[in-house]
CSV table of C-alpha atoms in Angstrom, one decimal:
chain,number,residue,atom,x,y,z
A,247,MET,CA,112.9,92.5,116.2
A,248,THR,CA,113.2,96.3,116.1
A,249,LEU,CA,113.2,96.4,119.9
A,250,ILE,CA,116.2,94.2,120.5
A,251,ASP,CA,119.6,93.5,119.0
A,252,SER,CA,119.1,89.8,118.3
A,253,ARG,CA,122.3,89.3,116.4
A,254,PRO,CA,124.5,87.9,119.3
A,255,GLY,CA,121.7,85.5,120.3
A,256,ILE,CA,121.0,84.3,116.8
A,257,LYS,CA,124.6,83.8,116.1
A,258,ALA,CA,125.0,81.6,119.1
A,259,ALA,CA,121.9,79.6,118.2
A,260,TYR,CA,123.2,79.1,114.6
A,261,GLN,CA,126.6,78.0,116.0
A,262,ALA,CA,124.9,75.5,118.3
A,263,LEU,CA,122.8,74.2,115.4
A,264,ALA,CA,125.9,73.8,113.2
A,265,GLU,CA,127.7,71.9,115.9
A,266,GLU,CA,124.7,69.6,116.5
A,267,THR,CA,124.0,68.9,112.8
A,268,GLY,CA,127.6,68.8,111.6
A,269,THR,CA,126.6,71.3,108.8
A,270,PHE,CA,128.6,74.5,108.1
A,271,ILE,CA,126.6,77.6,108.8
A,272,ASP,CA,128.3,81.0,108.4
A,273,ALA,CA,126.7,82.6,111.4
A,274,ASP,CA,128.4,85.9,110.8
A,275,LEU,CA,126.9,86.1,107.4
A,276,ALA,CA,123.5,84.9,108.5
A,277,ILE,CA,123.0,87.7,111.1
A,278,THR,CA,123.5,90.3,108.3
A,279,ARG,CA,120.3,88.9,106.7
A,280,LEU,CA,117.9,89.1,109.6
A,281,GLY,CA,114.2,89.9,109.0
A,282,PRO,CA,112.7,87.3,106.8
A,283,PRO,CA,111.5,83.9,108.1
A,284,LEU,CA,114.1,81.5,109.4
A,285,GLU,CA,113.4,79.0,106.6
A,286,GLN,CA,114.7,81.4,104.1
A,287,GLU,CA,118.1,81.5,105.8
A,288,LEU,CA,118.2,77.7,106.4
A,289,ALA,CA,117.7,77.2,102.7
A,290,HIS,CA,121.3,78.5,102.2
A,291,TRP,CA,122.7,75.7,104.3
A,292,PHE,CA,120.3,72.7,104.2
A,293,PRO,CA,118.5,70.7,101.5
A,294,ASP,CA,114.8,71.4,101.1
A,295,ASP,CA,113.7,68.2,102.8
A,296,GLN,CA,115.6,69.1,106.0
A,297,ILE,CA,114.5,72.7,106.4
A,298,GLN,CA,111.4,72.0,108.4
A,299,PRO,CA,112.9,69.5,110.9
A,300,VAL,CA,116.1,71.6,111.2
A,301,GLY,CA,114.0,74.7,111.7
A,302,ASP,CA,112.1,73.0,114.5
A,303,ARG,CA,115.4,72.0,116.1
A,304,TYR,CA,116.8,75.6,115.8
A,305,ARG,CA,113.7,76.9,117.6
A,306,ALA,CA,114.1,74.3,120.4
A,307,LEU,CA,117.8,75.3,120.8
A,308,TYR,CA,117.0,79.0,120.7
A,309,PRO,CA,115.9,79.6,124.3
A,310,THR,CA,119.1,78.1,125.7
A,311,HIS,CA,121.5,79.9,123.5
A,312,ALA,CA,119.8,83.1,122.2
A,313,ILE,CA,117.9,84.8,125.0
A,314,ALA,CA,120.6,85.7,127.5
A,315,PRO,CA,123.1,87.3,125.0
A,316,THR,CA,120.4,89.5,123.4
A,317,PRO,CA,120.2,93.1,124.6
A,318,ALA,CA,117.4,95.7,124.2
A,319,LEU,CA,118.2,98.4,121.6
A,320,PRO,CA,118.6,101.9,122.9
A,321,GLY,CA,115.2,103.6,123.2
A,322,ALA,CA,113.2,100.4,123.1
A,323,ARG,CA,111.7,100.7,126.6
A,324,GLU,CA,111.1,104.4,126.1
A,325,ALA,CA,109.3,103.8,122.8
A,326,ILE,CA,106.9,101.3,124.4
A,327,ALA,CA,106.3,103.6,127.3
A,328,ALA,CA,105.6,106.6,125.1
A,329,VAL,CA,102.9,104.7,123.2
A,330,ARG,CA,101.3,103.2,126.3
A,331,GLY,CA,101.4,106.6,128.0
A,332,TYR,CA,99.3,108.2,125.3
A,333,GLY,CA,95.9,108.9,126.6
A,334,THR,CA,96.9,109.3,130.3
A,335,GLY,CA,97.6,113.0,130.0
A,336,PRO,CA,95.8,116.1,128.6
A,337,GLU,CA,96.7,115.2,125.0
A,338,ALA,CA,94.2,112.4,124.8
A,339,ASP,CA,91.0,114.0,123.7
A,340,GLY,CA,89.6,111.1,121.7
A,341,ALA,CA,92.3,111.2,119.0
A,342,ARG,CA,93.3,107.8,117.6
A,343,ALA,CA,96.9,106.9,116.8
A,344,GLY,CA,99.1,103.9,116.6
A,345,ALA,CA,102.7,102.9,117.6
A,346,ALA,CA,106.0,101.4,117.9
A,347,GLY,CA,108.8,99.1,116.8
A,348,VAL,CA,108.4,95.7,115.4
A,349,ASP,CA,105.5,96.7,117.2
A,350,ALA,CA,102.5,98.5,116.3
A,351,GLY,CA,100.0,100.1,118.4
A,352,ARG,CA,96.8,101.9,118.8
A,353,ALA,CA,95.9,104.9,120.9
A,354,GLY,CA,92.4,105.8,121.6
A,355,ALA,CA,90.6,108.0,124.2
A,356,ALA,CA,91.6,105.5,126.9
A,357,ARG,CA,95.3,105.0,126.3
A,358,GLY,CA,97.8,103.9,123.6
A,359,ARG,CA,98.4,100.2,123.0
A,360,ALA,CA,101.8,98.9,121.9
A,361,ILE,CA,101.9,95.5,120.2
A,362,VAL,CA,104.8,93.5,118.8
A,363,VAL,CA,104.3,91.9,115.4
A,364,THR,CA,107.3,89.8,114.3
A,365,ALA,CA,108.3,87.0,111.9
A,366,LYS,CA,109.9,85.3,115.0
A,367,HIS,CA,108.6,82.1,116.6
A,368,GLU,CA,106.1,83.7,118.9
A,369,PRO,CA,107.1,81.9,122.1
A,370,ASN,CA,110.7,82.9,121.6
A,371,ALA,CA,109.8,86.5,120.9
A,372,LYS,CA,107.9,86.5,124.2
A,373,LEU,CA,110.9,85.0,126.0
A,374,HIS,CA,113.1,87.9,124.7
A,375,LEU,CA,110.7,90.6,125.9
A,376,ALA,CA,110.2,89.0,129.3
A,377,HIS,CA,113.9,88.6,129.8
A,378,LEU,CA,114.4,92.3,129.1
A,379,GLY,CA,111.5,93.5,131.1
A,380,ILE,CA,109.7,94.9,128.0
A,381,GLU,CA,105.9,94.7,128.3
A,382,PRO,CA,103.9,95.3,125.2
A,383,ASP,CA,100.2,94.8,125.2
A,384,ALA,CA,100.4,91.9,122.8
A,385,VAL,CA,102.9,89.8,120.9
A,386,ILE,CA,102.0,88.2,117.6
A,387,GLY,CA,104.6,86.0,115.8
A,388,TRP,CA,105.1,84.1,112.6
A,389,LEU,CA,104.2,87.0,110.3
A,390,TRP,CA,106.4,88.5,107.7
A,391,ALA,CA,106.2,91.5,105.4
A,392,GLU,CA,102.7,91.9,103.9
A,393,ALA,CA,101.3,89.1,106.2
A,394,LYS,CA,102.0,91.5,109.2
A,395,ALA,CA,99.0,93.5,108.0
A,396,GLU,CA,96.7,90.7,109.4
A,397,ALA,CA,97.7,91.5,112.9
A,398,LEU,CA,97.9,95.3,112.3
A,399,ARG,CA,94.4,95.4,111.0
A,400,GLU,CA,93.1,93.1,113.8
A,401,TYR,CA,94.5,95.4,116.5
A,402,GLY,CA,93.5,98.6,114.7
A,403,ALA,CA,97.1,99.8,114.4
A,404,SER,CA,97.6,103.1,112.6
A,405,VAL,CA,101.4,103.3,112.9
A,406,TYR,CA,103.8,100.4,112.5
A,407,VAL,CA,107.6,100.8,113.2
A,408,GLY,CA,110.1,98.4,111.8
A,409,ASP,CA,113.7,98.1,110.6
A,410,HIS,CA,113.2,96.2,107.3
A,411,VAL,CA,111.7,96.9,103.9
A,412,GLY,CA,109.4,94.0,104.7
A,413,ASP,CA,108.1,95.9,107.7
A,414,VAL,CA,107.4,98.9,105.5
A,415,ARG,CA,105.4,96.7,103.1
A,416,GLY,CA,103.4,95.3,106.0
A,417,ALA,CA,102.5,98.7,107.2
A,418,ARG,CA,101.5,100.0,103.8
A,419,THR,CA,99.4,96.8,103.2
A,420,ALA,CA,97.6,97.5,106.5
A,421,GLY,CA,97.0,101.2,105.7
A,422,ALA,CA,99.2,102.1,108.7
A,423,LEU,CA,101.8,104.9,108.8
A,424,ALA,CA,105.2,103.2,108.0
A,425,VAL,CA,107.8,104.5,110.5
A,426,ALA,CA,111.2,102.9,109.9
A,427,VAL,CA,114.4,102.9,112.1
A,428,ALA,CA,117.8,102.4,110.4
A,429,THR,CA,119.1,100.0,113.0
A,430,GLY,CA,118.6,96.8,111.1
A,431,PRO,CA,119.8,95.2,107.9
A,432,CYS,CA,118.3,98.0,105.7
A,433,ASP,CA,119.7,101.5,105.6
A,434,ALA,CA,117.8,104.7,105.5
A,435,ASP,CA,117.9,105.0,101.8
A,436,GLU,CA,116.5,101.5,101.3
A,437,LEU,CA,113.7,102.2,103.8
A,438,ARG,CA,112.7,105.4,102.1
A,439,ALA,CA,112.8,103.8,98.7
A,440,ALA,CA,110.5,101.0,100.0
A,441,GLY,CA,107.9,103.7,100.9
A,442,ALA,CA,108.6,104.5,104.6
A,443,ASP,CA,106.6,107.6,105.6
A,444,VAL,CA,109.1,108.4,108.4
A,445,VAL,CA,112.7,107.3,108.9
A,446,LEU,CA,114.4,107.6,112.3
A,447,ALA,CA,118.0,106.9,113.0
A,448,ASP,CA,117.0,104.7,116.0
A,449,LEU,CA,114.3,104.3,118.6
A,450,THR,CA,115.8,107.0,120.8
A,451,GLU,CA,114.2,109.5,118.3
A,452,PHE,CA,110.8,107.8,118.6
A,453,PRO,CA,109.3,109.4,121.7
A,454,ALA,CA,109.8,112.9,120.5
A,455,TRP,CA,108.4,112.0,117.1
A,456,TRP,CA,105.4,110.2,118.7
A,457,ARG,CA,104.6,113.2,120.9
A,458,ALA,CA,104.5,115.5,117.9
A,459,TYR,CA,102.5,113.0,115.9
A,460,VAL,CA,99.7,112.5,118.5
A,461,SER,CA,99.6,116.3,119.3
A,462,GLU,CA,98.7,116.9,115.6
A,463,LEU,CA,95.8,114.4,116.0
A,464,ALA,CA,94.4,115.9,119.1
């Protein structure tokens, strides 16, 4: 998730899963490949017929081991606030925009909406955000890459922000502006090559970019 640094928590969850199943999992390697669905990573360590039950067990272990160690990334709260604040001031003359993170959003004449669209198990994604006091307008899980376009279209998102080339593909499939942050497994060059319209170093740069973006729409 673009809003959080899930690596410490995911590492702890993989370590707990490895201990319980007696199967070696290189957790340090696994957390360098975050983004795609869990099942893709489990396929490196378990036979095909075990992936589904092991995945279910991982998700059950996750709240105990992964939530507390996971921090918000710098700028995460401010990015959400910037989007949700759109439409509450003089810049909101009926322009329509979208927004932020592994989130997407929509801003209309009333105010901006920030939604989180993630490949994560939705209940666990919600636990992360609640633990960190991050309050988007909606959280939609279980969607990866192009499939994220389903939620982006449903919510009328016109901007989608992510940290993976899969997020860029999801934005482009939805017809949303693809804004990428180079804080995940893909560097700035990879994100640009995948078709990102905007590449930011991290979310601390997002509020200023967002203000400039919506001012052009007004």
